[in-house]
Short mmCIF file of C-alpha atoms and ligand atoms in Angstrom, two decimals:
data_model
loop_
_atom_site.label_atom_id
_atom_site.label_comp_id
_atom_site.label_asym_id
_atom_site.label_seq_id
_atom_site.Cartn_x
_atom_site.Cartn_y
_atom_site.Cartn_z
CA MET S 15 -11.36 6.55 -20.11
CA ALA S 16 -12.66 8.28 -16.84
CA ASN S 17 -10.21 5.92 -14.18
CA VAL S 18 -8.84 6.75 -10.75
CA THR S 19 -5.68 5.67 -9.51
CA VAL S 20 -5.62 5.26 -5.55
CA ILE S 21 -2.33 5.24 -3.81
CA GLY S 22 -0.99 5.92 -0.18
CA ALA S 23 -0.08 8.70 0.94
CA GLN S 24 1.60 8.62 4.01
CA TRP S 25 3.77 5.24 5.13
CA GLY S 26 0.52 2.83 4.44
CA ASP S 27 -2.68 1.44 5.70
CA GLU S 28 -4.54 4.87 5.14
CA GLY S 29 -7.64 2.74 4.38
CA LYS S 30 -6.71 1.87 0.47
CA GLY S 31 -8.49 -0.96 0.94
CA LYS S 32 -12.19 1.14 1.84
CA ILE S 33 -12.10 3.08 -0.65
CA ILE S 34 -11.50 0.75 -3.46
CA ASP S 35 -13.54 -1.48 -2.82
CA TRP S 36 -16.05 1.97 -2.64
CA LEU S 37 -15.32 2.63 -5.47
CA ALA S 38 -15.32 -0.19 -7.45
CA ASN S 39 -19.01 -0.43 -7.41
CA ARG S 40 -18.19 2.24 -10.40
CA ALA S 41 -15.05 0.38 -12.00
CA GLU S 42 -15.68 -2.53 -14.38
CA MET S 43 -11.65 -3.00 -13.88
CA VAL S 44 -9.50 -3.39 -10.57
CA VAL S 45 -5.86 -3.00 -11.44
CA ARG S 46 -2.81 -3.90 -8.91
CA PHE S 47 0.56 -3.02 -10.09
CA GLN S 48 3.18 -2.79 -7.76
CA GLY S 49 3.93 -4.32 -4.45
CA GLY S 50 3.34 -7.68 -3.92
CA ASN S 51 1.93 -9.63 -0.28
CA ASN S 52 3.08 -7.02 2.27
CA ALA S 53 0.33 -5.70 1.72
CA GLY S 54 -2.82 -6.11 3.52
CA HIS S 55 -6.03 -4.45 2.80
CA THR S 56 -9.14 -4.81 4.81
CA ILE S 57 -12.61 -3.81 3.09
CA VAL S 58 -15.42 -4.13 5.91
CA VAL S 59 -19.10 -5.01 4.37
CA GLY S 60 -21.54 -5.18 7.23
CA ASP S 61 -20.54 -8.19 8.94
CA LYS S 62 -18.19 -9.19 6.63
CA THR S 63 -14.34 -8.58 6.70
CA TYR S 64 -12.53 -9.37 4.19
CA LYS S 65 -8.33 -8.79 4.64
CA LEU S 66 -6.33 -8.85 0.75
CA SER S 67 -2.58 -9.20 -0.09
CA LEU S 68 -2.21 -9.98 -3.19
CA LEU S 69 -5.79 -10.05 -4.59
CA PRO S 70 -7.37 -6.59 -6.12
CA SER S 71 -9.77 -5.23 -4.04
CA GLY S 72 -11.97 -5.65 -6.65
CA VAL S 73 -12.53 -9.56 -6.45
CA VAL S 74 -14.90 -8.76 -3.33
CA GLN S 75 -17.01 -6.90 -5.27
CA GLY S 76 -16.54 -9.90 -8.37
CA LYS S 77 -14.71 -7.03 -11.03
CA ARG S 78 -12.79 -8.29 -13.35
CA SER S 79 -9.11 -7.90 -11.30
CA ILE S 80 -5.45 -7.71 -12.69
CA ILE S 81 -2.32 -8.39 -11.10
CA GLY S 82 -0.57 -5.94 -13.33
CA ASN S 83 3.24 -6.60 -14.33
CA GLY S 84 4.39 -4.37 -11.52
CA VAL S 85 3.68 -6.89 -9.06
CA VAL S 86 5.57 -9.43 -7.57
CA VAL S 87 3.58 -12.41 -6.97
CA ASP S 88 3.89 -15.52 -4.48
CA PRO S 89 2.09 -17.78 -6.40
CA TRP S 90 1.84 -20.30 -2.57
CA SER S 91 0.28 -17.27 -0.76
CA LEU S 92 -1.80 -16.57 -4.36
CA LEU S 93 -3.41 -19.60 -3.97
CA ASP S 94 -3.64 -19.35 0.49
CA GLU S 95 -5.61 -16.12 -0.43
CA ILE S 96 -8.22 -17.45 -2.97
CA ALA S 97 -9.03 -20.69 -0.74
CA ARG S 98 -9.24 -18.12 2.23
CA VAL S 99 -11.84 -15.39 0.43
CA SER S 100 -13.47 -18.52 -1.32
CA ALA S 101 -14.53 -20.04 1.30
CA ALA S 102 -15.57 -16.41 2.55
CA GLY S 103 -18.50 -17.05 -0.19
CA LEU S 104 -15.93 -14.64 -2.57
CA LYS S 105 -15.38 -16.36 -6.36
CA ILE S 106 -12.23 -16.49 -7.44
CA THR S 107 -11.71 -18.51 -10.82
CA PRO S 108 -9.71 -16.97 -14.41
CA GLU S 109 -13.02 -15.07 -15.52
CA ILE S 110 -12.22 -12.42 -12.56
CA LEU S 111 -8.90 -13.31 -11.69
CA VAL S 112 -5.66 -13.12 -14.55
CA LEU S 113 -2.33 -12.66 -13.11
CA ALA S 114 -0.20 -11.42 -15.60
CA GLU S 115 2.62 -13.39 -17.25
CA ASN S 116 5.32 -11.37 -17.10
CA ALA S 117 4.99 -10.81 -13.39
CA VAL S 118 7.49 -11.90 -11.28
CA LEU S 119 7.30 -14.73 -8.37
CA VAL S 120 8.27 -14.16 -5.05
CA LEU S 121 9.93 -17.87 -3.93
CA PRO S 122 10.61 -19.68 -0.64
CA LEU S 123 14.19 -18.76 -1.53
CA HIS S 124 13.34 -14.79 -1.05
CA ARG S 125 11.24 -14.92 2.11
CA GLU S 126 14.72 -16.82 3.70
CA LEU S 127 16.75 -14.24 2.33
CA ASP S 128 14.71 -10.92 3.63
CA ALA S 129 14.73 -13.28 6.89
CA MET S 130 18.66 -13.71 7.43
CA ARG S 131 19.30 -10.29 5.95
CA GLU S 132 16.54 -8.39 9.07
CA GLU S 133 18.14 -11.04 11.60
CA ALA S 134 21.69 -10.00 10.54
CA ALA S 135 21.65 -6.43 10.79
CA ALA S 136 22.33 -4.26 13.14
CA GLN S 137 19.99 -1.33 10.85
CA LYS S 138 17.19 -3.15 11.04
CA ILE S 139 14.64 -1.62 7.81
CA GLY S 140 11.38 -3.51 9.68
CA THR S 141 10.25 -5.29 6.39
CA THR S 142 7.76 -8.02 6.25
CA LYS S 143 10.35 -10.94 5.62
CA ARG S 144 7.67 -11.87 2.39
CA GLY S 145 10.90 -11.64 -0.14
CA ILE S 146 9.90 -8.81 -1.53
CA GLY S 147 13.28 -6.71 -1.41
CA PRO S 148 14.80 -9.82 -2.75
CA ALA S 149 12.70 -10.75 -5.20
CA TYR S 150 12.66 -7.03 -6.71
CA GLU S 151 16.47 -7.15 -7.06
CA ASP S 152 16.06 -10.58 -9.29
CA LYS S 153 13.72 -9.03 -10.90
CA VAL S 154 16.29 -5.56 -11.87
CA GLY S 155 19.39 -8.46 -12.04
CA ARG S 156 17.25 -10.07 -14.83
CA ARG S 157 17.36 -13.50 -13.02
CA ALA S 158 14.19 -13.62 -11.67
CA LEU S 159 11.14 -16.84 -12.95
CA ARG S 160 8.10 -15.29 -13.98
CA ALA S 161 4.65 -16.21 -14.21
CA ILE S 162 4.73 -17.11 -17.35
CA ASP S 163 7.71 -19.59 -16.98
CA LEU S 164 5.25 -21.83 -15.05
CA MET S 165 3.73 -22.08 -18.59
CA ASP S 166 6.71 -23.89 -19.56
CA PRO S 167 7.90 -26.86 -16.09
CA ALA S 168 10.48 -28.25 -18.86
CA THR S 169 12.50 -24.98 -19.10
CA LEU S 170 12.88 -24.25 -15.36
CA PRO S 171 15.87 -26.30 -13.96
CA GLY S 172 18.18 -24.02 -15.81
CA LYS S 173 16.23 -20.82 -14.66
CA ILE S 174 16.59 -22.14 -11.35
CA GLU S 175 20.12 -22.93 -12.05
CA ARG S 176 20.99 -18.99 -12.83
CA LEU S 177 19.28 -17.92 -9.94
CA LEU S 178 20.49 -20.87 -8.14
CA ALA S 179 24.60 -19.32 -9.01
CA HIS S 180 22.98 -15.64 -7.70
CA HIS S 181 21.44 -16.93 -4.44
CA ASN S 182 24.14 -19.88 -3.48
CA VAL S 183 26.82 -17.21 -2.91
CA LEU S 184 24.44 -14.53 -0.46
CA ARG S 185 23.65 -17.74 1.20
CA ARG S 186 26.61 -19.14 1.92
CA GLY S 187 27.78 -15.71 3.31
CA PHE S 188 24.78 -15.86 5.66
CA GLY S 189 26.19 -19.41 7.08
CA HIS S 190 22.89 -20.84 5.58
CA PRO S 191 23.21 -24.28 3.05
CA HIS S 192 22.25 -23.78 -0.21
CA ALA S 193 19.06 -23.93 -1.52
CA ASP S 194 17.78 -26.95 -2.95
CA ALA S 195 16.84 -27.17 -6.69
CA ASP S 196 15.30 -30.12 -6.69
CA ALA S 197 13.12 -29.44 -4.78
CA LEU S 198 12.40 -25.99 -5.78
CA LEU S 199 11.17 -27.64 -8.99
CA LYS S 200 8.92 -29.53 -7.33
CA ALA S 201 7.27 -27.14 -5.55
CA LEU S 202 7.13 -24.64 -8.70
CA SER S 203 5.95 -27.92 -10.63
CA GLU S 204 3.57 -29.00 -8.49
CA ILE S 205 2.11 -26.09 -8.50
CA ALA S 206 2.31 -24.35 -12.02
CA PRO S 207 -1.64 -26.10 -12.97
CA LYS S 208 -2.87 -24.08 -10.29
CA ILE S 209 -1.24 -20.92 -11.48
CA THR S 210 -1.42 -20.44 -15.36
CA PRO S 211 -5.38 -21.18 -15.60
CA PHE S 212 -4.99 -17.41 -14.42
CA LEU S 213 -2.41 -15.82 -16.13
CA GLY S 214 -2.94 -13.61 -18.61
CA SER S 215 -1.47 -10.40 -20.75
CA SER S 216 -2.14 -6.90 -18.39
CA TRP S 217 -1.33 -4.50 -20.95
CA ARG S 218 -4.24 -6.01 -23.61
CA GLU S 219 -6.17 -6.75 -20.61
CA LEU S 220 -6.96 -2.75 -20.92
CA ASP S 221 -6.04 -2.23 -23.67
CA ALA S 222 -9.60 -3.88 -24.47
CA ALA S 223 -11.06 -2.47 -21.52
CA LYS S 224 -9.98 1.47 -23.08
CA ARG S 225 -11.18 0.48 -26.40
CA ALA S 226 -14.71 -0.45 -24.90
CA GLY S 227 -14.89 2.64 -22.32
CA LYS S 228 -14.48 1.24 -19.33
CA ARG S 229 -13.33 2.60 -16.20
CA VAL S 230 -10.69 0.98 -14.54
CA LEU S 231 -9.39 1.25 -10.37
CA PHE S 232 -5.83 1.33 -10.68
CA GLU S 233 -5.17 0.31 -6.30
CA GLY S 234 -1.93 1.02 -4.99
CA ALA S 235 -0.46 -0.60 -2.28
CA GLN S 236 1.79 0.86 0.57
CA ALA S 237 2.32 4.20 0.03
CA VAL S 238 4.77 7.27 -1.06
CA LEU S 239 6.78 7.64 1.81
CA LEU S 240 7.57 4.29 1.48
CA ASP S 241 8.01 4.79 -2.16
CA ILE S 242 11.84 3.52 -3.29
CA ASP S 243 12.81 6.64 -5.27
CA HIS S 244 10.60 9.32 -2.97
CA GLY S 245 10.73 7.81 0.43
CA THR S 246 12.30 7.39 3.62
CA TYR S 247 15.27 6.00 2.18
CA PRO S 248 16.62 3.10 2.99
CA PHE S 249 13.28 2.47 5.05
CA VAL S 250 10.78 2.11 2.48
CA THR S 251 10.11 -0.93 0.58
CA SER S 252 11.46 -2.55 -2.61
CA SER S 253 8.88 -0.73 -5.13
CA ASN S 254 7.35 2.64 -7.05
CA THR S 255 4.45 3.62 -5.45
CA VAL S 256 3.59 6.79 -6.43
CA ALA S 257 1.00 6.74 -9.40
CA GLY S 258 3.21 6.77 -12.43
CA GLN S 259 4.40 3.49 -11.36
CA ALA S 260 0.61 2.62 -12.36
CA ALA S 261 0.50 2.89 -15.91
CA ALA S 262 5.07 0.74 -16.22
CA GLY S 263 3.12 -1.60 -13.42
CA SER S 264 0.63 -2.83 -15.97
CA GLY S 265 1.10 -1.65 -19.18
CA VAL S 266 -0.87 1.44 -20.20
CA SER S 267 -0.44 4.87 -21.05
CA PRO S 268 0.55 7.37 -17.95
CA ARG S 269 -2.14 9.42 -19.65
CA ASP S 270 -4.43 6.34 -18.89
CA ILE S 271 -4.42 6.16 -15.51
CA GLY S 272 -6.81 9.04 -14.36
CA THR S 273 -7.33 11.24 -11.62
CA VAL S 274 -5.07 10.37 -8.89
CA LEU S 275 -6.77 10.01 -5.84
CA GLY S 276 -4.22 10.40 -2.09
CA ILE S 277 -5.52 7.91 0.61
CA VAL S 278 -4.60 9.71 3.86
CA LYS S 279 -5.42 9.35 7.40
CA SER S 280 -6.46 11.95 9.72
CA TYR S 281 -3.63 11.62 12.21
CA THR S 282 -0.44 9.48 11.24
CA THR S 283 0.90 6.04 11.65
CA ARG S 284 4.02 3.85 10.34
CA VAL S 285 4.98 0.11 10.78
CA GLY S 286 8.92 -0.91 10.97
CA GLU S 287 11.96 1.17 11.32
CA GLY S 288 12.18 4.63 10.53
CA PRO S 289 12.22 7.98 11.42
CA PHE S 290 9.41 9.45 11.23
CA PRO S 291 8.91 13.30 13.27
CA THR S 292 5.46 13.47 14.98
CA GLU S 293 5.58 10.09 16.53
CA LEU S 294 3.96 9.67 19.77
CA LYS S 295 5.50 7.35 22.47
CA ASP S 296 3.16 9.17 24.95
CA ASP S 297 -0.99 7.75 25.86
CA THR S 298 -1.96 10.35 23.39
CA GLY S 299 -0.22 7.64 21.04
CA GLU S 300 -1.29 4.75 22.76
CA ARG S 301 -5.03 6.35 22.40
CA LEU S 302 -4.81 7.10 18.46
CA GLY S 303 -3.38 3.16 18.64
CA ALA S 304 -6.42 2.20 20.45
CA ARG S 305 -8.93 4.02 19.17
CA GLY S 306 -7.44 3.20 15.14
CA ASN S 307 -6.91 -0.34 16.11
CA GLU S 308 -3.95 -0.11 15.03
CA PHE S 309 -2.66 -3.12 14.13
CA GLY S 310 -0.50 -4.71 10.50
CA THR S 311 -3.20 -6.30 8.48
CA VAL S 312 0.07 -8.16 7.40
CA THR S 313 2.12 -8.91 10.52
CA GLY S 314 -0.03 -8.45 13.17
CA ARG S 315 2.48 -5.84 14.53
CA LYS S 316 1.77 -2.63 16.47
CA ARG S 317 1.48 0.13 13.97
CA ARG S 318 3.02 3.58 15.72
CA CYS S 319 0.80 6.31 16.03
CA GLY S 320 1.25 10.08 15.77
CA TRP S 321 -0.69 13.46 14.96
CA PHE S 322 -1.08 14.41 11.23
CA ASP S 323 2.14 15.57 9.34
CA ALA S 324 0.90 18.29 7.26
CA VAL S 325 4.79 18.74 5.73
CA LEU S 326 5.24 14.78 4.51
CA VAL S 327 1.62 15.10 2.46
CA ARG S 328 2.42 18.18 0.93
CA GLN S 329 5.24 16.67 -0.53
CA THR S 330 3.42 13.48 -0.84
CA VAL S 331 1.29 15.48 -3.27
CA ILE S 332 3.58 16.86 -5.49
CA THR S 333 5.85 13.20 -5.68
CA GLY S 334 2.99 11.15 -5.86
CA GLY S 335 1.15 13.17 -8.24
CA VAL S 336 -2.16 13.47 -5.83
CA ASP S 337 -5.25 15.13 -7.26
CA GLY S 338 -6.92 15.16 -4.19
CA ILE S 339 -7.40 13.09 -1.07
CA ALA S 340 -9.36 10.56 0.51
CA LEU S 341 -9.23 11.34 4.22
CA THR S 342 -10.22 8.63 6.40
CA LYS S 343 -10.27 7.72 10.57
CA LEU S 344 -11.61 10.97 11.31
CA ASP S 345 -13.84 9.39 13.64
CA VAL S 346 -11.00 8.38 15.21
CA LEU S 347 -10.29 11.71 16.48
CA ASP S 348 -13.62 12.11 18.62
CA GLY S 349 -13.14 13.02 21.61
CA PHE S 350 -9.76 14.45 22.51
CA GLU S 351 -9.47 18.01 23.31
CA THR S 352 -6.85 19.38 21.34
CA ILE S 353 -6.07 18.50 18.37
CA LYS S 354 -2.30 19.04 15.98
CA ILE S 355 -0.44 19.25 13.14
CA ALA S 356 2.39 19.29 12.24
CA THR S 357 2.94 22.73 9.43
CA HIS S 358 7.14 22.31 9.09
CA TYR S 359 9.77 20.84 11.07
CA GLU S 360 13.26 22.83 12.55
CA LEU S 361 17.04 21.80 13.20
CA GLU S 362 18.90 24.01 15.15
CA GLY S 363 17.03 26.66 14.48
CA LYS S 364 16.50 26.00 10.97
CA LYS S 365 13.51 26.01 9.01
CA PHE S 366 12.48 23.19 6.73
CA ASP S 367 9.24 23.33 4.78
CA HIS S 368 9.41 19.49 3.34
CA LEU S 369 11.15 16.61 4.66
CA PRO S 370 15.16 16.94 4.06
CA ALA S 371 16.91 13.65 1.66
CA ASP S 372 19.25 13.17 4.12
CA ALA S 373 18.38 10.27 6.49
CA ASN S 374 20.49 11.54 9.13
CA LEU S 375 18.82 14.93 9.38
CA GLN S 376 15.67 13.34 9.22
CA ALA S 377 16.24 11.15 12.21
CA ARG S 378 17.07 14.62 13.91
CA ILE S 379 14.28 16.98 12.69
CA LYS S 380 11.64 18.07 15.13
CA PRO S 381 8.26 19.03 14.52
CA VAL S 382 6.40 22.39 14.81
CA TYR S 383 2.86 22.27 15.72
CA GLU S 384 0.40 23.89 15.37
CA SER S 385 -3.29 22.51 17.56
CA LEU S 386 -6.71 23.39 16.81
CA GLU S 387 -9.89 22.08 19.00
CA GLY S 388 -11.26 18.99 18.79
CA TRP S 389 -14.63 17.63 19.27
CA SER S 390 -16.42 15.60 21.81
CA GLU S 391 -18.92 14.92 19.06
CA SER S 392 -19.46 11.43 17.33
CA THR S 393 -18.65 11.86 13.51
CA ARG S 394 -18.37 8.00 13.43
CA GLY S 395 -20.37 6.89 10.41
CA ALA S 396 -21.27 10.40 9.07
CA ARG S 397 -22.38 9.77 5.85
CA SER S 398 -22.71 13.32 4.84
CA TRP S 399 -21.33 17.06 4.98
CA ALA S 400 -23.91 17.92 7.62
CA GLN S 401 -23.49 15.22 10.41
CA LEU S 402 -19.54 17.24 11.05
CA PRO S 403 -19.29 18.86 14.30
CA ALA S 404 -17.85 22.20 13.20
CA ASN S 405 -14.25 21.80 14.69
CA ALA S 406 -14.37 18.56 12.50
CA ILE S 407 -14.96 20.60 9.19
CA LYS S 408 -12.61 23.28 9.98
CA TYR S 409 -9.89 19.95 10.46
CA VAL S 410 -10.72 18.89 6.94
CA ARG S 411 -10.44 22.73 6.19
CA ARG S 412 -6.91 23.58 7.74
CA ILE S 413 -5.59 19.75 6.54
CA GLU S 414 -6.63 20.68 2.87
CA GLU S 415 -5.29 24.55 3.24
CA LEU S 416 -1.68 23.07 4.50
CA ILE S 417 -1.45 19.92 2.07
CA GLY S 418 -2.62 22.05 -0.76
CA ALA S 419 -4.09 19.30 -2.02
CA GLN S 420 -8.74 19.18 -1.41
CA VAL S 421 -10.77 16.31 0.12
CA ALA S 422 -12.86 14.48 -2.73
CA LEU S 423 -13.80 11.07 0.10
CA LEU S 424 -13.44 11.26 3.71
CA SER S 425 -14.43 8.00 5.77
CA THR S 426 -15.98 7.89 9.29
CA SER S 427 -15.73 4.13 10.24
CA PRO S 428 -14.26 1.25 8.37
CA ASP S 429 -17.93 0.03 6.57
CA ARG S 430 -17.29 0.60 3.15
CA ASP S 431 -21.01 3.12 3.28
CA ASP S 432 -20.08 5.50 6.13
CA THR S 433 -18.46 7.32 3.35
CA ILE S 434 -19.03 11.19 2.29
CA THR S 435 -18.11 12.22 -1.46
CA VAL S 436 -17.18 15.18 -1.69
CA LYS S 437 -16.02 15.70 -5.44
CA ASP S 438 -16.24 12.39 -7.27
CA PRO S 439 -12.64 10.89 -8.63
CA PHE S 440 -14.61 9.08 -11.74
CA VAL S 441 -15.66 12.13 -13.14
CA GLY S 442 -12.18 13.49 -13.35
CA ARG S 443 -9.53 16.31 -11.72
P1 GDP M 9 -5.04 0.14 3.72
O1 GDP M 9 -3.53 -1.09 3.62
O2 GDP M 9 -4.73 1.45 3.03
O3 GDP M 9 -5.88 -0.91 2.58
O4 GDP M 9 -5.73 0.22 5.08
P2 GDP M 9 -5.35 -1.13 6.21
O5 GDP M 9 -6.60 -2.20 5.94
O6 GDP M 9 -3.95 -2.22 6.10
O7 GDP M 9 -5.27 -0.61 7.19
C1 GDP M 9 -6.85 0.06 7.34
C2 GDP M 9 -7.50 -0.19 8.93
O8 GDP M 9 -8.30 0.95 9.04
C3 GDP M 9 -8.85 -1.30 8.58
O9 GDP M 9 -8.70 -1.99 9.98
C4 GDP M 9 -9.68 -0.64 8.27
O10 GDP M 9 -11.05 -1.41 8.27
C5 GDP M 9 -9.77 1.01 9.00
N1 GDP M 9 -10.67 2.03 8.50
C6 GDP M 9 -10.64 2.14 6.70
N2 GDP M 9 -11.24 3.35 7.05
C7 GDP M 9 -11.40 4.02 8.73
C8 GDP M 9 -12.37 5.03 9.12
O11 GDP M 9 -12.61 5.38 8.33
N3 GDP M 9 -12.68 5.05 9.98
C9 GDP M 9 -11.67 3.32 11.05
N4 GDP M 9 -12.38 4.05 12.20
N5 GDP M 9 -11.39 2.67 11.02
C10 GDP M 9 -11.39 2.38 9.24
P1 IMO M 10 0.03 -1.11 2.81
O1 IMO M 10 -0.64 -1.48 1.24
C1 IMO M 10 2.23 -0.26 6.21
C2 IMO M 10 7.08 -1.68 5.41
C3 IMO M 10 7.38 -2.65 6.42
C4 IMO M 10 9.03 -2.09 6.42
C5 IMO M 10 8.77 -1.55 5.14
C6 IMO M 10 9.98 -2.45 3.79
O2 IMO M 10 -1.10 -2.19 3.46
O3 IMO M 10 -0.09 -0.03 3.41
P2 IMO M 10 9.03 -4.89 2.56
O4 IMO M 10 8.39 -5.83 3.90
O5 IMO M 10 7.42 -4.41 1.82
O6 IMO M 10 9.93 -5.39 2.04
O7 IMO M 10 9.06 -4.31 3.76
O8 IMO M 10 7.95 -1.74 4.18
N1 IMO M 10 5.47 -2.08 4.70
C7 IMO M 10 4.40 -1.90 4.52
N2 IMO M 10 3.41 -0.65 5.97
N3 IMO M 10 1.83 -1.18 5.11
C8 IMO M 10 2.06 -1.77 4.21
O9 IMO M 10 1.42 -2.03 2.82
C9 IMO M 10 3.43 -2.26 3.43
N4 IMO M 10 4.20 -2.13 3.48
C10 IMO M 10 5.60 -2.73 3.45
O10 IMO M 10 6.39 -2.70 7.96
O11 IMO M 10 8.49 -0.60 6.85
MG1 MG M 11 -2.41 -2.30 5.34
#
């Protein structure tokens, strides 16, 4: 099966949505396998812009789209999103969209707990306040409600009681009133008939696709540096974002996830708190943010910006399982006289060729840069390698050398078609 798995290789917002939409043209199925509506994937097609949080990016091209079991799903948010994209002209029916029956639900009490914690914390994570962390906690704690539970609302009261026994203790601790069990039951009973038509089996869909020789595209959200195991803990999201999760989060063999494409921005950004060695809190950082339009898709927060950090991406290529990369937003660097790349870190005379696991060290290490000559020409909208200035090519080649992975795709604008193919990811590793 010539499948492709797309993951973010930095701190998110690398342009996964754009690349997945572009690849979806040649896939028959698109599958989300982790995260929830903390994701914001932007797809630009001509004069239309779609912002997707829960819906797999395959819906833009009308491809069969699966929300896998590894995703945590806020059903109200899902319906809002369906309404929003339907108004923009997309058709979201049970023929297009399947929601895994064993996916965990994000409830209003998860959003509330997320917000209570963020507000009370001295050291905030800077979450999206969508309830993602609390929902995954309940999943692992074996007390979560799942999509399948909506099929039989008569069983909900007992499940809600079990869940609230846990949550009400936490809420009391924060000085908040208990959650209203009756209101939750009513809300879930009301939404159930709107969600259940989409329920299905992710693993069976994928098994059927495999038997029929169909191509599947696995869509990651967030990115490896936000991975609960491999990211900058505790400033991470609450799921595994590495390629291996595509298998567990959808119900396929790890052998069937295909070529792993890491999406890499030509510089670095991060939303929320946490270490960021190459962050630029100066005019250059502002310039990157302004040229790259670096504002969060979900929360509208300003993204922190900095130079490309080759140490981080060299590491995420390994931990994420990346076979090749899609390098995005090269056009944002147009016009910079000098462009810097961090090649390693230093602290108190000691050299680091990787990001140390200790959060304290992560906050203190200093990047060591090499400088490359920029280019004054525009790369925006370039659709062939030949259209790129020599210094832009040098920059790309140097990144490949430093991270130990090759560029398969290069993106030069938000638009779907402004993409250069160097090596077709569907052809294999
Ligand atoms: P995702 O979360 O990884 O899907 O990325 P987001 O959609 O949150 O953020 C990426 C932003 O960059 C979006 O606004 C895209 O439209 C935009 N974008 C993607 N690729 C390019 C590119 O090559 N050049 C420019 N200038 N913008 C891009
Ligand atoms: P996409 O898929 C960038 C960040 C939040 C916060 C941390 C934890 O669009 O790349 P959470 O709400 O998940 O508990 O927040 O993770 N974060 C993202 N940053 N892009 C995303 O998704 C993100 N999803 C979560 O800002 O720092
Ligand atoms: Mg995003």
